[in-house]
XYZ file of C-alpha atoms in Angstrom:
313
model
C 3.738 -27.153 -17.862
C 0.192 -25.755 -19.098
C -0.217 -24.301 -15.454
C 3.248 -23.019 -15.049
C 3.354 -21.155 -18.498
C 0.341 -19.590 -17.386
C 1.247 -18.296 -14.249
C 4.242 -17.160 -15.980
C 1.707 -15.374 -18.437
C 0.146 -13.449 -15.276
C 2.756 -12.776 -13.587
C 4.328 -10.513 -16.855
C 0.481 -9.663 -17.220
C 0.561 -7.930 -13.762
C 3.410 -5.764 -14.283
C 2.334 -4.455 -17.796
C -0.547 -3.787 -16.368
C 1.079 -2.013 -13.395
C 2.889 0.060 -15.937
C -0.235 0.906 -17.623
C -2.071 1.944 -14.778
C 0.662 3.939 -13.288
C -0.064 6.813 -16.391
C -2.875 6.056 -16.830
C -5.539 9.617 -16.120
C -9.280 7.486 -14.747
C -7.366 6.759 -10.926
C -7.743 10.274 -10.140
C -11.428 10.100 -11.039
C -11.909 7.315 -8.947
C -9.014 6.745 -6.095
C -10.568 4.242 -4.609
C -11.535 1.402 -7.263
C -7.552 2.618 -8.462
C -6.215 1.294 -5.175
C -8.046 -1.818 -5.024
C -6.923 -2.390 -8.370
C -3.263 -1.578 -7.367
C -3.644 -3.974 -4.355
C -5.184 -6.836 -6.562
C -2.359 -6.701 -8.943
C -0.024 -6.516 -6.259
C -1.305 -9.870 -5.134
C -2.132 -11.508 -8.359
C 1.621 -10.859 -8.987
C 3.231 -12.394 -5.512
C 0.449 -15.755 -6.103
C 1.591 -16.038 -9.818
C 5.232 -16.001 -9.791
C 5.068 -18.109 -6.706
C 2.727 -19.940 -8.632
C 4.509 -20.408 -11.742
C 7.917 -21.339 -9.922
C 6.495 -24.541 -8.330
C 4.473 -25.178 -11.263
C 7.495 -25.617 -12.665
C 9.309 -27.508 -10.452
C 6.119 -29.616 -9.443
C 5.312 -31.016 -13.129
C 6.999 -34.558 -12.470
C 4.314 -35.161 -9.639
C 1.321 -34.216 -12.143
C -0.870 -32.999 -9.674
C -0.858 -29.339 -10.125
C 0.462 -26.535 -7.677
C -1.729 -27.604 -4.350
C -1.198 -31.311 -5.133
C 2.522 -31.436 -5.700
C 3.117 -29.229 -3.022
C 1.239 -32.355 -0.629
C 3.003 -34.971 -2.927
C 6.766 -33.550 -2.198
C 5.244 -33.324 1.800
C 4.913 -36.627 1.732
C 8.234 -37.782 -0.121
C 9.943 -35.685 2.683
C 7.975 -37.425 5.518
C 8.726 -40.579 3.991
C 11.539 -40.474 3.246
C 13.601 -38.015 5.745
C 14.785 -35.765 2.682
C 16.597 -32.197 3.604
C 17.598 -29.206 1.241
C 20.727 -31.395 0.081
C 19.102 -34.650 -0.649
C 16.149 -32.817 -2.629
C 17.934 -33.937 -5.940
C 17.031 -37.143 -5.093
C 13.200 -36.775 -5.768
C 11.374 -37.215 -8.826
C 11.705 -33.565 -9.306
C 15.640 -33.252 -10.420
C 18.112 -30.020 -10.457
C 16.841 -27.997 -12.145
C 13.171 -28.425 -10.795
C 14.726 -28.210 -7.094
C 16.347 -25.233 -7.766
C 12.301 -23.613 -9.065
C 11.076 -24.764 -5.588
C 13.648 -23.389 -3.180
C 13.520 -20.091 -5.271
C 9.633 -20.470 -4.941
C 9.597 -20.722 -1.151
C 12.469 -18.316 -1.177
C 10.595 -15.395 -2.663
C 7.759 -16.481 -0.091
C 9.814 -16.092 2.679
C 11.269 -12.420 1.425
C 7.412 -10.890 0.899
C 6.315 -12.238 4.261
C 9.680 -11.062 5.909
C 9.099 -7.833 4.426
C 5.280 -7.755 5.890
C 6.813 -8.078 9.143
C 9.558 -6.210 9.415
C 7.271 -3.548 8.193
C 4.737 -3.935 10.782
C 7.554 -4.081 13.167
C 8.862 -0.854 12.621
C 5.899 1.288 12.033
C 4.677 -0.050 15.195
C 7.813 0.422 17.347
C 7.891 4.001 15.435
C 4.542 5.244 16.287
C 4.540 3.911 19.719
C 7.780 6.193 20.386
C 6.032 9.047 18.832
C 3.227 8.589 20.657
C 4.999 8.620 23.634
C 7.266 11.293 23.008
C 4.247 13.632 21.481
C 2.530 13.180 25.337
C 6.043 15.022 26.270
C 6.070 18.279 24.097
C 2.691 18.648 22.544
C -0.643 19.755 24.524
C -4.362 20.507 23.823
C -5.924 23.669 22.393
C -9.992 23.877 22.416
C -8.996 25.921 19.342
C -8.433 22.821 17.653
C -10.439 20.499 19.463
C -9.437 16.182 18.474
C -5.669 17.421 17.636
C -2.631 17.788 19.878
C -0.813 21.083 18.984
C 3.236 20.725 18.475
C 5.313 23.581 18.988
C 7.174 23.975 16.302
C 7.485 27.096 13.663
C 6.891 24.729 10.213
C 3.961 24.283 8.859
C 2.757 20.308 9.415
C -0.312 18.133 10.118
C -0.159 14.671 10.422
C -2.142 11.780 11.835
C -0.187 9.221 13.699
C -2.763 6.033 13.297
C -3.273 3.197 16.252
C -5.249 0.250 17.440
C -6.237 1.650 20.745
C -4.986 5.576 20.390
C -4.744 7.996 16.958
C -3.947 10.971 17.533
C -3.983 14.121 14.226
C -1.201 16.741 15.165
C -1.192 20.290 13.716
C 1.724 22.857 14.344
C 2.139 25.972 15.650
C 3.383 26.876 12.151
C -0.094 25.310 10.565
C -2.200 27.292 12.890
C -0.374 30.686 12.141
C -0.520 29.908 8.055
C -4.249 28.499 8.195
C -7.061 30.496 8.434
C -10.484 28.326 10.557
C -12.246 27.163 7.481
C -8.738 25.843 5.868
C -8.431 23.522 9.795
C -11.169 22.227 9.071
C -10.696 20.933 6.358
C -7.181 19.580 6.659
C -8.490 18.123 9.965
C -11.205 16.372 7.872
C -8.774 15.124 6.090
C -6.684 13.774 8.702
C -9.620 12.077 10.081
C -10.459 10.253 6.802
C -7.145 8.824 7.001
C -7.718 7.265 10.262
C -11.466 6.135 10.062
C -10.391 4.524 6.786
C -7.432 2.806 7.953
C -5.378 4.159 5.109
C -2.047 3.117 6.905
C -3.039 -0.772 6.746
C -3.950 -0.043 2.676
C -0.585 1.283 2.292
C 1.322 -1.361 3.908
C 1.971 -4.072 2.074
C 3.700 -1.470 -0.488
C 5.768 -0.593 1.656
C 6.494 -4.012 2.972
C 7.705 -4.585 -0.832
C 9.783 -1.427 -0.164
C 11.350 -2.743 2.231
C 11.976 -5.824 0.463
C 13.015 -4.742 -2.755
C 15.012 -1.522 -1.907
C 17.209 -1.422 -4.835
C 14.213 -2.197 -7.234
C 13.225 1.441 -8.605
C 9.466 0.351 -9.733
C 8.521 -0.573 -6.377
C 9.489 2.895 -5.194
C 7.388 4.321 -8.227
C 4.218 2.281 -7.841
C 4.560 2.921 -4.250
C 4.430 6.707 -4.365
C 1.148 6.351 -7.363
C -0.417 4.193 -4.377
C 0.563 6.959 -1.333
C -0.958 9.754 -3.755
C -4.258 7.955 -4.579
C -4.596 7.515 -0.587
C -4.065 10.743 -0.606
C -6.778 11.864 -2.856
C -8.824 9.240 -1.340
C -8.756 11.563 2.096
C -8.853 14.700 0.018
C -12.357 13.261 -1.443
C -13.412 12.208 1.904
C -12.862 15.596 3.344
C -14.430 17.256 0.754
C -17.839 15.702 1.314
C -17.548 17.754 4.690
C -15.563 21.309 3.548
C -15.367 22.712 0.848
C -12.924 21.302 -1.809
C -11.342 24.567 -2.686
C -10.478 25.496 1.180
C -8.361 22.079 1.622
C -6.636 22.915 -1.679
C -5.953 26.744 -0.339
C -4.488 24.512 2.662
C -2.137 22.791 0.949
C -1.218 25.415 -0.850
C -0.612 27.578 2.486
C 1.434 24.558 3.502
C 3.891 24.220 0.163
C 4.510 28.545 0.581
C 5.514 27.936 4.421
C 8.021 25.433 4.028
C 6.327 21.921 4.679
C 7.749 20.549 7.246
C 9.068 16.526 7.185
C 6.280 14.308 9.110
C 7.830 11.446 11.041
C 7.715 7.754 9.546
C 4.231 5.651 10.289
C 2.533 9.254 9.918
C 0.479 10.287 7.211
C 0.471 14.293 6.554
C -2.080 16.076 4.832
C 0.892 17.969 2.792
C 3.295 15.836 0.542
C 6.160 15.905 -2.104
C 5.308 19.196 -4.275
C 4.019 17.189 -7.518
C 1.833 15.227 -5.632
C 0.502 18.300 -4.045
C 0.136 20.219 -7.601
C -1.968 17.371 -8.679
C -4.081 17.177 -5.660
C -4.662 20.675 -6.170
C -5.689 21.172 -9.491
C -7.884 17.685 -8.796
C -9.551 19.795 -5.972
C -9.937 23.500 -7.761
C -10.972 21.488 -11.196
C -12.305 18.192 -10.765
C -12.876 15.794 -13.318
C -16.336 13.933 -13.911
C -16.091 10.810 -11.502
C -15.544 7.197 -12.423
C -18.706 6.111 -14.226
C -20.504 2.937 -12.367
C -20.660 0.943 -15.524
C -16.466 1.727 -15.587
C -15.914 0.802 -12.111
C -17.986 -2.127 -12.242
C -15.770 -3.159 -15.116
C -12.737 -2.297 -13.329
C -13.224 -4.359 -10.356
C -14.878 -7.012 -12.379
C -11.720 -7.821 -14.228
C -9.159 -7.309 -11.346
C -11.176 -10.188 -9.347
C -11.437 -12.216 -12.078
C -8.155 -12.290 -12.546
C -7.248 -12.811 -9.359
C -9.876 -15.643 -9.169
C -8.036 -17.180 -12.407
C -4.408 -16.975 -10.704
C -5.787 -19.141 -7.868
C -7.600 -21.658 -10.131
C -4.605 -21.920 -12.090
C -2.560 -23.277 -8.261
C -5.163 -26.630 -8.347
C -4.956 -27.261 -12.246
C -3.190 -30.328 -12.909
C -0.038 -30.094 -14.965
């Protein structure tokens, strides 16, 4: 019960500290140890409550999480047990009932990966496809695909074997040169970094909790520090204050919607106020020390959570 009280203890941990770091003000100094972070208690939260539940259910075998898990393997080998004759085991009712709902949240998280994956792919190959059909080069904007289309938009659609940024016929007309460039650097972060694959197990959770409102929440704090990630990225090669005159040229034109899988260099309006003032005024950057601490204490407690699955009861 030691091991299952806690995993219990992390699991609550995880989202408090979710909570916390959803106001808190250091992610926008340092987006990227922020998303790790998110990512890490993302995790530490799926291993613990898993964790916790068989812990729980497991105690009669007294071989901790890993061991019981082998020890009920082997009653169910021996013994030809199914989901009705379960009861029978050591483990009783009640301790049944902490397994199946163990292995049942397993199954929802990984469906949820999948279907994700599914979708974005089948989206973006369609897109793909379709932008081959009614969008065409311009050596004015040379490593983009030009859409015809009077809103203002940029987006990247990422891929294994093709990526391709698109910029509107809108964008071009709003932006002046030096504002392309840097909204294309910005697109290009996005796909040298792989930001899709960061974001996707947040939205798998999306997906599988779509009536939960905090997964919606700590999904859109995760989008907007990928965003800022990018913004960062790009403004190591333009200027800081010509991507933030770019967004801003994008909110006054009517941003137009991007299609799913994408990722546009414009966003909801708040997002884009905060990128904004982050790019015209930024704050001092995330100390080492701080981000070594940080990072430190998400892996250790990640580290902890997976100790905690081989402790015996």
């Amino acid at each position: 019960m030691v091991s299952a009280a806690l995993l219990a203890t992390i699991a609550v941990g995880c989202l408090a500290a979710a909570a916390r770091l959803r106001w808190a003000s250091w992610p926008a100094r340092g987006p990227y140890i922020a998303v790790i972070t998110w990512q890490v208690l993302g995790l530490t939260w799926g291993i613990s409550t898993i964790g916790a539940l068989l812990a729980f259910g497991l105690v009669p075998y007294e071989k901790g999480v890993i061991g019981g898990l082998a020890a009920l393997a082997s009653d169910a080998s021996a013994h030809g047990l199914y989901l009705s004759r379960l009861a029978e085991t050591p483990l009783g009712a009640v301790r049944v009932a902490a397994v199946i709902a163990a292995f049942g949240l397993t199954l929802v998280l990984f469906c949820g990966l999948v279907a994700s994956s599914v979708h974005v792919l089948r989206t973006r190959r369609r897109h793909h496809d379709l932008l081959e059909l009614v969008s065409r080069d311009d050596p004015e904007v040379p490593g983009a695909r030009v859409l015809d289309h009077p809103a203002a938009a940029a987006y990247c659609l990422p891929g294994v074997l093709r990526s391709k940024i698109v910029i509107s016929a809108g964008a071009l007309e709003v932006l002046a040169r030096s504002e392309l460039s840097a909204v294309l650097a910005h697109e290009h972060a996005h796909l040298r970094q792989r930001h899709d694959l960061v974001l996707l197990p947040f939205s798998s959770l999306k997906r599988a909790f779509p009536r939960v409102r905090m997964v919606e929440t700590y999904y859109r704090a995760v989008a907007l520090l990928i965003e800022m990630c990018a913004d960062d990225q790009a403004g190591r090669e333009r200027s800081p204050k010509e991507l933030a005159t770019a967004l801003l040229r994008f909110g006054t034109a009517g941003n137009a919607q991007v299609p799913a899988g994408a990722m546009a260099a414009g966003d909801a309006e708040p997002e884009v106020v905060r990128r904004v003032s982050r790019l015209i005024a930024p704050a001092e950057e995330l100390s080492r020390p701080a981000a070594a601490a940080v990072l430190l204490s998400a892996f250790t407690l990640m580290a902890t959570t997976l100790s905690l699955w081989h402790l015996p009861m």
